mmCIF file of C-alpha atoms in Angstrom:
data_model
loop_
_atom_site.group_PDB
_atom_site.id
_atom_site.type_symbol
_atom_site.label_atom_id
_atom_site.label_comp_id
_atom_site.label_asym_id
_atom_site.label_seq_id
_atom_site.Cartn_x
_atom_site.Cartn_y
_atom_site.Cartn_z
ATOM 1 C CA UNK A 1 25.385 7.499 8.160
ATOM 2 C CA UNK A 2 21.898 6.509 6.978
ATOM 3 C CA UNK A 3 19.194 6.663 9.605
ATOM 4 C CA UNK A 4 16.427 5.037 7.563
ATOM 5 C CA UNK A 5 16.110 2.484 4.776
ATOM 6 C CA UNK A 6 13.365 3.037 2.213
ATOM 7 C CA UNK A 7 12.079 0.467 -0.287
ATOM 8 C CA UNK A 8 10.149 1.268 -3.465
ATOM 9 C CA UNK A 9 8.304 -1.863 -4.560
ATOM 10 C CA UNK A 10 7.206 -3.363 -7.863
ATOM 11 C CA UNK A 11 8.744 -0.742 -10.124
ATOM 12 C CA UNK A 12 8.089 -2.936 -13.161
ATOM 13 C CA UNK A 13 9.048 -0.282 -15.705
ATOM 14 C CA UNK A 14 12.042 1.086 -13.784
ATOM 15 C CA UNK A 15 10.599 4.609 -13.687
ATOM 16 C CA UNK A 16 10.176 5.478 -9.997
ATOM 17 C CA UNK A 17 13.220 7.737 -10.005
ATOM 18 C CA UNK A 18 11.869 9.615 -13.042
ATOM 19 C CA UNK A 19 8.785 10.852 -11.185
ATOM 20 C CA UNK A 20 10.181 11.992 -7.805
ATOM 21 C CA UNK A 21 13.611 13.119 -6.495
ATOM 22 C CA UNK A 22 14.230 10.024 -4.363
ATOM 23 C CA UNK A 23 18.018 10.458 -4.435
ATOM 24 C CA UNK A 24 17.656 13.770 -2.579
ATOM 25 C CA UNK A 25 16.540 11.856 0.508
ATOM 26 C CA UNK A 26 20.168 10.831 1.073
ATOM 27 C CA UNK A 27 20.685 14.312 2.518
ATOM 28 C CA UNK A 28 18.165 13.395 5.195
ATOM 29 C CA UNK A 29 19.753 10.079 6.053
ATOM 30 C CA UNK A 30 17.493 7.906 3.931
ATOM 31 C CA UNK A 31 18.935 5.131 1.767
ATOM 32 C CA UNK A 32 16.611 4.200 -1.102
ATOM 33 C CA UNK A 33 16.346 0.747 -2.683
ATOM 34 C CA UNK A 34 14.156 0.110 -5.714
ATOM 35 C CA UNK A 35 12.724 -3.364 -6.310
ATOM 36 C CA UNK A 36 11.850 -3.919 -9.955
ATOM 37 C CA UNK A 37 10.584 -7.476 -9.620
ATOM 38 C CA UNK A 38 7.577 -8.867 -7.812
ATOM 39 C CA UNK A 39 7.696 -10.870 -4.597
ATOM 40 C CA UNK A 40 6.058 -14.207 -5.237
ATOM 41 C CA UNK A 41 4.936 -14.971 -1.685
ATOM 42 C CA UNK A 42 4.444 -13.509 1.771
ATOM 43 C CA UNK A 43 7.668 -15.196 2.845
ATOM 44 C CA UNK A 44 9.601 -13.436 0.081
ATOM 45 C CA UNK A 45 8.041 -10.098 0.992
ATOM 46 C CA UNK A 46 8.880 -10.469 4.681
ATOM 47 C CA UNK A 47 12.436 -11.621 4.027
ATOM 48 C CA UNK A 48 13.192 -8.834 1.553
ATOM 49 C CA UNK A 49 11.723 -6.023 3.651
ATOM 50 C CA UNK A 50 12.646 -7.085 7.187
ATOM 51 C CA UNK A 51 15.280 -4.356 7.558
ATOM 52 C CA UNK A 52 13.376 -1.470 5.958
ATOM 53 C CA UNK A 53 11.844 1.421 7.890
ATOM 54 C CA UNK A 54 9.823 2.914 5.019
ATOM 55 C CA UNK A 55 8.054 1.104 2.194
ATOM 56 C CA UNK A 56 6.385 2.575 -0.890
ATOM 57 C CA UNK A 57 3.764 0.205 -2.313
ATOM 58 C CA UNK A 58 2.384 0.681 -5.818
ATOM 59 C CA UNK A 59 -1.363 0.039 -5.511
ATOM 60 C CA UNK A 60 -2.140 -3.579 -4.570
ATOM 61 C CA UNK A 61 0.850 -5.098 -6.364
ATOM 62 C CA UNK A 62 2.289 -6.339 -3.046
ATOM 63 C CA UNK A 63 -0.213 -7.227 -0.293
ATOM 64 C CA UNK A 64 0.437 -6.287 3.322
ATOM 65 C CA UNK A 65 -1.879 -8.470 5.428
ATOM 66 C CA UNK A 66 -1.425 -8.889 9.174
ATOM 67 C CA UNK A 67 0.799 -11.925 8.590
ATOM 68 C CA UNK A 68 3.321 -9.837 6.643
ATOM 69 C CA UNK A 69 3.194 -6.684 8.755
ATOM 70 C CA UNK A 70 3.939 -8.768 11.853
ATOM 71 C CA UNK A 71 7.203 -9.897 10.258
ATOM 72 C CA UNK A 72 8.492 -6.386 9.556
ATOM 73 C CA UNK A 73 9.898 -5.204 12.899
ATOM 74 C CA UNK A 74 11.626 -2.127 11.463
ATOM 75 C CA UNK A 75 8.668 -0.842 9.482
ATOM 76 C CA UNK A 76 7.496 2.607 10.577
ATOM 77 C CA UNK A 77 5.923 4.141 7.483
ATOM 78 C CA UNK A 78 4.001 2.375 4.717
ATOM 79 C CA UNK A 79 2.889 4.525 1.779
ATOM 80 C CA UNK A 80 0.384 3.305 -0.774
ATOM 81 C CA UNK A 81 -0.125 5.100 -4.045
ATOM 82 C CA UNK A 82 -3.757 6.118 -4.256
ATOM 83 C CA UNK A 83 -6.195 7.008 -1.531
ATOM 84 C CA UNK A 84 -7.116 3.444 -0.588
ATOM 85 C CA UNK A 85 -5.535 0.001 -0.738
ATOM 86 C CA UNK A 86 -7.566 -3.121 -0.009
ATOM 87 C CA UNK A 87 -4.362 -5.179 0.213
ATOM 88 C CA UNK A 88 -3.127 -3.378 3.349
ATOM 89 C CA UNK A 89 -4.478 -4.376 6.775
ATOM 90 C CA UNK A 90 -4.798 -0.937 8.345
ATOM 91 C CA UNK A 91 -5.774 -2.266 11.770
ATOM 92 C CA UNK A 92 -2.725 -4.529 11.900
ATOM 93 C CA UNK A 93 -0.527 -1.631 10.823
ATOM 94 C CA UNK A 94 -1.903 0.576 13.584
ATOM 95 C CA UNK A 95 -1.422 -2.177 16.172
ATOM 96 C CA UNK A 96 2.243 -2.507 15.151
ATOM 97 C CA UNK A 97 2.817 1.239 15.229
ATOM 98 C CA UNK A 98 3.052 1.590 11.446
ATOM 99 C CA UNK A 99 1.746 4.813 9.907
ATOM 100 C CA UNK A 100 0.029 4.223 6.558
ATOM 101 C CA UNK A 101 -0.344 7.149 4.166
ATOM 102 C CA UNK A 102 -1.907 7.505 0.722
ATOM 103 C CA UNK A 103 -1.579 9.811 -2.249
ATOM 104 C CA UNK A 104 -3.711 11.511 -4.848
ATOM 105 C CA UNK A 105 -4.170 10.061 -8.294
ATOM 106 C CA UNK A 106 -5.543 10.642 -11.768
ATOM 107 C CA UNK A 107 -9.344 10.736 -12.114
ATOM 108 C CA UNK A 108 -9.164 10.044 -15.839
ATOM 109 C CA UNK A 109 -6.579 7.290 -16.358
ATOM 110 C CA UNK A 110 -8.810 4.330 -15.456
ATOM 111 C CA UNK A 111 -12.008 5.398 -17.267
ATOM 112 C CA UNK A 112 -10.045 6.303 -20.400
ATOM 113 C CA UNK A 113 -8.468 2.833 -20.485
ATOM 114 C CA UNK A 114 -11.847 1.253 -19.817
ATOM 115 C CA UNK A 115 -13.344 2.968 -22.835
ATOM 116 C CA UNK A 116 -10.314 2.114 -24.947
ATOM 117 C CA UNK A 117 -10.746 -1.562 -24.074
ATOM 118 C CA UNK A 118 -14.434 -1.475 -24.943
ATOM 119 C CA UNK A 119 -13.783 0.154 -28.318
ATOM 120 C CA UNK A 120 -10.937 -2.253 -29.053
ATOM 121 C CA UNK A 121 -13.133 -5.234 -28.233
ATOM 122 C CA UNK A 122 -16.085 -3.925 -30.237
ATOM 123 C CA UNK A 123 -13.986 -3.445 -33.367
ATOM 124 C CA UNK A 124 -11.808 -6.527 -32.861
ATOM 125 C CA UNK A 125 -8.649 -4.399 -33.048
ATOM 126 C CA UNK A 126 -6.145 -6.891 -31.639
ATOM 127 C CA UNK A 127 -7.105 -9.633 -34.084
ATOM 128 C CA UNK A 128 -7.326 -7.178 -36.983
ATOM 129 C CA UNK A 129 -3.830 -5.820 -36.381
ATOM 130 C CA UNK A 130 -2.407 -9.312 -35.973
ATOM 131 C CA UNK A 131 -4.096 -10.349 -39.220
ATOM 132 C CA UNK A 132 -2.813 -7.293 -41.074
ATOM 133 C CA UNK A 133 0.767 -7.865 -39.935
ATOM 134 C CA UNK A 134 0.470 -11.459 -41.114
ATOM 135 C CA UNK A 135 -0.414 -10.262 -44.613
ATOM 136 C CA UNK A 136 -4.190 -10.688 -44.439
ATOM 137 C CA UNK A 137 -6.967 -8.103 -44.779
ATOM 138 C CA UNK A 138 -10.210 -7.564 -42.814
ATOM 139 C CA UNK A 139 -10.267 -10.490 -40.437
ATOM 140 C CA UNK A 140 -13.730 -10.109 -38.900
ATOM 141 C CA UNK A 141 -16.765 -7.861 -38.349
ATOM 142 C CA UNK A 142 -17.126 -5.553 -35.357
ATOM 143 C CA UNK A 143 -20.161 -3.922 -33.774
ATOM 144 C CA UNK A 144 -21.150 -0.347 -32.944
ATOM 145 C CA UNK A 145 -21.841 1.094 -29.510
ATOM 146 C CA UNK A 146 -24.418 3.667 -30.592
ATOM 147 C CA UNK A 147 -27.892 2.488 -29.705
ATOM 148 C CA UNK A 148 -26.589 -0.163 -27.308
ATOM 149 C CA UNK A 149 -27.153 -0.235 -23.535
ATOM 150 C CA UNK A 150 -24.277 0.299 -21.108
ATOM 151 C CA UNK A 151 -24.688 -1.061 -17.586
ATOM 152 C CA UNK A 152 -22.415 0.443 -14.942
ATOM 153 C CA UNK A 153 -21.873 -1.426 -11.689
ATOM 154 C CA UNK A 154 -20.633 1.188 -9.211
ATOM 155 C CA UNK A 155 -21.409 4.813 -10.009
ATOM 156 C CA UNK A 156 -18.513 6.524 -8.230
ATOM 157 C CA UNK A 157 -15.956 8.872 -9.762
ATOM 158 C CA UNK A 158 -14.959 6.431 -12.486
ATOM 159 C CA UNK A 159 -18.469 5.133 -13.067
ATOM 160 C CA UNK A 160 -19.802 8.656 -13.568
ATOM 161 C CA UNK A 161 -17.168 9.332 -16.222
ATOM 162 C CA UNK A 162 -18.122 6.086 -17.912
ATOM 163 C CA UNK A 163 -21.741 7.207 -17.943
ATOM 164 C CA UNK A 164 -20.713 10.421 -19.692
ATOM 165 C CA UNK A 165 -18.666 8.492 -22.254
ATOM 166 C CA UNK A 166 -21.600 6.172 -22.892
ATOM 167 C CA UNK A 167 -23.999 9.058 -23.479
ATOM 168 C CA UNK A 168 -21.474 10.734 -25.801
ATOM 169 C CA UNK A 169 -21.438 7.546 -27.895
ATOM 170 C CA UNK A 170 -25.212 7.412 -28.060
ATOM 171 C CA UNK A 171 -25.728 4.638 -25.523
ATOM 172 C CA UNK A 172 -28.540 4.190 -23.028
ATOM 173 C CA UNK A 173 -26.929 4.073 -19.564
ATOM 174 C CA UNK A 174 -28.094 1.942 -16.643
ATOM 175 C CA UNK A 175 -26.503 1.818 -13.197
ATOM 176 C CA UNK A 176 -26.630 -0.322 -10.090
ATOM 177 C CA UNK A 177 -24.871 -0.623 -6.753
ATOM 178 C CA UNK A 178 -26.157 -1.560 -3.337
ATOM 179 C CA UNK A 179 -26.553 2.005 -2.054
ATOM 180 C CA UNK A 180 -27.211 3.862 -5.300
ATOM 181 C CA UNK A 181 -30.174 6.239 -5.296
ATOM 182 C CA UNK A 182 -32.327 7.244 -8.252
ATOM 183 C CA UNK A 183 -31.270 10.866 -7.748
ATOM 184 C CA UNK A 184 -27.545 10.073 -7.905
ATOM 185 C CA UNK A 185 -28.011 7.936 -10.999
ATOM 186 C CA UNK A 186 -30.121 10.578 -12.744
ATOM 187 C CA UNK A 187 -27.556 13.276 -11.976
ATOM 188 C CA UNK A 188 -24.958 11.155 -13.787
ATOM 189 C CA UNK A 189 -27.221 10.624 -16.775
ATOM 190 C CA UNK A 190 -28.029 7.042 -15.889
ATOM 191 C CA UNK A 191 -31.153 5.138 -14.920
ATOM 192 C CA UNK A 192 -31.037 3.223 -11.642
ATOM 193 C CA UNK A 193 -32.168 -0.381 -12.001
ATOM 194 C CA UNK A 194 -31.904 -3.582 -10.015
ATOM 195 C CA UNK A 195 -28.857 -5.784 -10.394
ATOM 196 C CA UNK A 196 -30.899 -8.380 -12.277
ATOM 197 C CA UNK A 197 -32.327 -5.770 -14.630
ATOM 198 C CA UNK A 198 -28.886 -4.338 -15.340
ATOM 199 C CA UNK A 199 -27.398 -7.668 -16.408
ATOM 200 C CA UNK A 200 -30.523 -8.637 -18.337
ATOM 201 C CA UNK A 201 -30.935 -5.375 -20.275
ATOM 202 C CA UNK A 202 -27.308 -4.354 -20.895
ATOM 203 C CA UNK A 203 -25.275 -5.074 -23.995
ATOM 204 C CA UNK A 204 -22.122 -4.061 -22.115
ATOM 205 C CA UNK A 205 -21.544 -4.217 -18.356
ATOM 206 C CA UNK A 206 -18.589 -2.308 -16.901
ATOM 207 C CA UNK A 207 -17.462 -2.841 -13.298
ATOM 208 C CA UNK A 208 -16.368 0.073 -11.117
ATOM 209 C CA UNK A 209 -16.748 -1.058 -7.512
ATOM 210 C CA UNK A 210 -14.098 -0.945 -4.821
ATOM 211 C CA UNK A 211 -13.040 -4.395 -3.694
ATOM 212 C CA UNK A 212 -14.322 -5.323 -0.243
ATOM 213 C CA UNK A 213 -15.761 -8.412 1.435
ATOM 214 C CA UNK A 214 -19.188 -7.152 0.380
ATOM 215 C CA UNK A 215 -18.293 -6.601 -3.282
ATOM 216 C CA UNK A 216 -16.147 -9.695 -3.846
ATOM 217 C CA UNK A 217 -17.897 -12.074 -6.226
ATOM 218 C CA UNK A 218 -20.452 -9.465 -7.326
ATOM 219 C CA UNK A 219 -20.500 -11.111 -10.745
ATOM 220 C CA UNK A 220 -21.052 -14.844 -10.713
ATOM 221 C CA UNK A 221 -22.693 -17.520 -12.821
ATOM 222 C CA UNK A 222 -26.180 -16.019 -12.514
ATOM 223 C CA UNK A 223 -25.102 -12.547 -13.650
ATOM 224 C CA UNK A 224 -23.099 -13.912 -16.575
ATOM 225 C CA UNK A 225 -26.029 -16.039 -17.687
ATOM 226 C CA UNK A 226 -28.299 -12.989 -17.531
ATOM 227 C CA UNK A 227 -25.838 -10.937 -19.594
ATOM 228 C CA UNK A 228 -26.371 -13.427 -22.377
ATOM 229 C CA UNK A 229 -24.626 -14.512 -25.570
ATOM 230 C CA UNK A 230 -24.425 -10.973 -27.005
ATOM 231 C CA UNK A 231 -23.268 -9.350 -23.767
ATOM 232 C CA UNK A 232 -19.782 -8.005 -23.070
ATOM 233 C CA UNK A 233 -18.209 -7.703 -19.619
ATOM 234 C CA UNK A 234 -15.522 -5.075 -18.991
ATOM 235 C CA UNK A 235 -13.531 -5.125 -15.751
ATOM 236 C CA UNK A 236 -10.874 -2.531 -14.970
ATOM 237 C CA UNK A 237 -11.702 -2.391 -11.248
ATOM 238 C CA UNK A 238 -10.499 -5.504 -9.387
ATOM 239 C CA UNK A 239 -10.290 -9.135 -10.454
ATOM 240 C CA UNK A 240 -12.061 -10.724 -7.453
ATOM 241 C CA UNK A 241 -15.242 -8.773 -8.218
ATOM 242 C CA UNK A 242 -15.871 -11.593 -10.694
ATOM 243 C CA UNK A 243 -16.031 -15.306 -9.948
ATOM 244 C CA UNK A 244 -13.114 -16.458 -12.103
ATOM 245 C CA UNK A 245 -14.324 -20.048 -12.446
ATOM 246 C CA UNK A 246 -17.738 -18.887 -13.652
ATOM 247 C CA UNK A 247 -16.105 -16.397 -16.019
ATOM 248 C CA UNK A 248 -13.945 -19.037 -17.682
ATOM 249 C CA UNK A 249 -17.013 -21.264 -18.075
ATOM 250 C CA UNK A 250 -18.956 -18.365 -19.580
ATOM 251 C CA UNK A 251 -16.264 -17.858 -22.203
ATOM 252 C CA UNK A 252 -15.722 -21.504 -22.978
ATOM 253 C CA UNK A 253 -19.420 -22.323 -23.202
ATOM 254 C CA UNK A 254 -20.591 -19.134 -24.923
ATOM 255 C CA UNK A 255 -22.780 -17.668 -22.197
ATOM 256 C CA UNK A 256 -21.473 -14.198 -23.132
ATOM 257 C CA UNK A 257 -20.002 -12.510 -26.194
ATOM 258 C CA UNK A 258 -16.683 -11.871 -24.487
ATOM 259 C CA UNK A 259 -14.686 -9.877 -21.968
ATOM 260 C CA UNK A 260 -12.224 -7.005 -21.848
ATOM 261 C CA UNK A 261 -10.197 -7.298 -18.654
ATOM 262 C CA UNK A 262 -7.393 -5.272 -17.113
ATOM 263 C CA UNK A 263 -7.441 -6.844 -13.620
ATOM 264 C CA UNK A 264 -7.149 -10.406 -12.373
ATOM 265 C CA UNK A 265 -7.533 -12.567 -9.297
ATOM 266 C CA UNK A 266 -3.756 -13.102 -9.310
ATOM 267 C CA UNK A 267 -1.284 -10.453 -10.458
ATOM 268 C CA UNK A 268 1.038 -10.565 -12.290
ATOM 269 C CA UNK A 269 -1.005 -13.084 -14.247
ATOM 270 C CA UNK A 270 0.894 -16.398 -14.135
ATOM 271 C CA UNK A 271 1.655 -18.480 -17.195
ATOM 272 C CA UNK A 272 -1.002 -21.116 -17.670
ATOM 273 C CA UNK A 273 -3.818 -19.066 -16.125
ATOM 274 C CA UNK A 274 -7.141 -20.239 -17.548
ATOM 275 C CA UNK A 275 -8.053 -16.804 -18.927
ATOM 276 C CA UNK A 276 -4.997 -16.792 -21.189
ATOM 277 C CA UNK A 277 -6.426 -19.719 -23.123
ATOM 278 C CA UNK A 278 -10.076 -18.676 -22.976
ATOM 279 C CA UNK A 279 -11.741 -17.490 -26.211
ATOM 280 C CA UNK A 280 -13.162 -14.008 -26.927
ATOM 281 C CA UNK A 281 -10.945 -12.153 -24.489
ATOM 282 C CA UNK A 282 -9.082 -8.847 -24.617
ATOM 283 C CA UNK A 283 -6.543 -8.811 -21.770
ATOM 284 C CA UNK A 284 -4.193 -6.066 -20.565
ATOM 285 C CA UNK A 285 -1.744 -6.140 -17.607
ATOM 286 C CA UNK A 286 -3.493 -3.781 -15.145
ATOM 287 C CA UNK A 287 -2.768 -0.609 -17.100
ATOM 288 C CA UNK A 288 -5.686 1.398 -15.742
ATOM 289 C CA UNK A 289 -3.497 3.700 -13.658
ATOM 290 C CA UNK A 290 -0.292 3.389 -15.677
ATOM 291 C CA UNK A 291 0.040 6.842 -17.252
ATOM 292 C CA UNK A 292 2.607 9.588 -16.905
ATOM 293 C CA UNK A 293 0.043 11.825 -15.212
ATOM 294 C CA UNK A 294 -0.988 9.140 -12.763
ATOM 295 C CA UNK A 295 2.600 8.222 -11.896
ATOM 296 C CA UNK A 296 3.436 11.870 -11.239
ATOM 297 C CA UNK A 297 0.590 11.999 -8.742
ATOM 298 C CA UNK A 298 1.504 8.629 -7.204
ATOM 299 C CA UNK A 299 5.265 8.932 -6.868
ATOM 300 C CA UNK A 300 5.158 12.677 -6.243
ATOM 301 C CA UNK A 301 2.587 12.166 -3.515
ATOM 302 C CA UNK A 302 4.570 9.297 -1.998
ATOM 303 C CA UNK A 303 7.659 11.504 -1.850
ATOM 304 C CA UNK A 304 5.611 14.204 -0.098
ATOM 305 C CA UNK A 305 4.328 11.608 2.385
ATOM 306 C CA UNK A 306 7.867 10.518 3.228
ATOM 307 C CA UNK A 307 9.211 14.033 3.706
ATOM 308 C CA UNK A 308 6.200 15.026 5.816
ATOM 309 C CA UNK A 309 6.716 11.970 8.017
ATOM 310 C CA UNK A 310 10.411 12.778 8.370
ATOM 311 C CA UNK A 311 9.355 16.272 9.477
ATOM 312 C CA UNK A 312 7.136 14.741 12.160
ATOM 313 C CA UNK A 313 3.829 15.758 10.536
ATOM 314 C CA UNK A 314 2.446 12.864 8.475
ATOM 315 C CA UNK A 315 -0.093 13.739 5.787
ATOM 316 C CA UNK A 316 -2.878 11.766 4.114
ATOM 317 C CA UNK A 317 -2.855 9.251 6.974
ATOM 318 C CA UNK A 318 -5.027 6.185 6.409
ATOM 319 C CA UNK A 319 -4.418 4.262 9.630
ATOM 320 C CA UNK A 320 -7.158 4.633 12.264
#
C-alpha cells in the first residue's frame, strides 16, 4: 500500500521520467503522478494537489503563495528545481510544517541562451529563415556586436558569464546593480556605472537580476527612453523586472530598437498578450534552463531530495 503521493508538476515536454528513476519510488511506498499541463489558477492548483504529500515544482511555473499552501493539508515536502524560487512563500511553508528543498542547476544554460537570443536578434535570423522558406532571399540587414557596448544589470553568476561573452565578441562591458562594487565589476571585465549611465551608454542591455520586491520594475519608461532608438533590451531573467506596459509602448512607439525576451509577466504566455503583436520582438517560451544538462541536475536533484527526506535527513533545505 502506498504511504505517500508525489506530484511532478508542469512537465510540458513529458520528460520527467527520462531524467530520474521516479518509478523506483514505488518500492518505498510512493505513488508518482506527473502533470503535463499547467494549472490556470490558485483554485486549480489547490484542488489538484490537495491529496498529495510531496510536490516537485519546476522553477516558478506553478506559484505556491501562502493562499495555496494553506489549502494543501497533506503537503509535507515541496521541492523546487534550482536553488531559489521566488514563487514559493517559504515562511508560509515553514508555518504549515512543509519542508522546502532545492536542487543544483546548470551555470551555462541561461547565459548561452541569452547570447543566442542576442545574436539571433542582431542578425534578424527568425525573419530571414521565414523569408527563405517562403522563397525569398535576404530579407533585411543586421548589425554587428563588435565595437558595441553591452550593459549588464546584475553581475552574478550569469552576468559574469555574459561579461566574458561580450568581451570575446569585442564589446565594451558596463555593469550596474544596487550593491555592485567597482572591484567586483573590474574582476569580471566590466566597468561599474550608475543605472542611468548604463541605459544611456549601452547599445544592448541584458538583465540578470533575481526577482524580488526590490528588483521588480527595475526597467520602466525612464530606462527604456534612455536606452534609445538604437538600443536593444534582452531579458532572460524574470518578466516582472520590466514594466510590461512601458515595454509595449517602447516597441509600438519606437523608443528602442527592439527586444529579445525569454521570460514574461504571465507564463505560459496567453493568446492575445500585447507582446505577441508588438513589433521588433524575438520571443522564446522560457527556454533559459531547458537543456538536457539542466534537466539532469534539476530532476536528479529533486529525486535526491525526495529520497533524503524519506530517509529522515532532508538536504538542500530552503525553509527557515
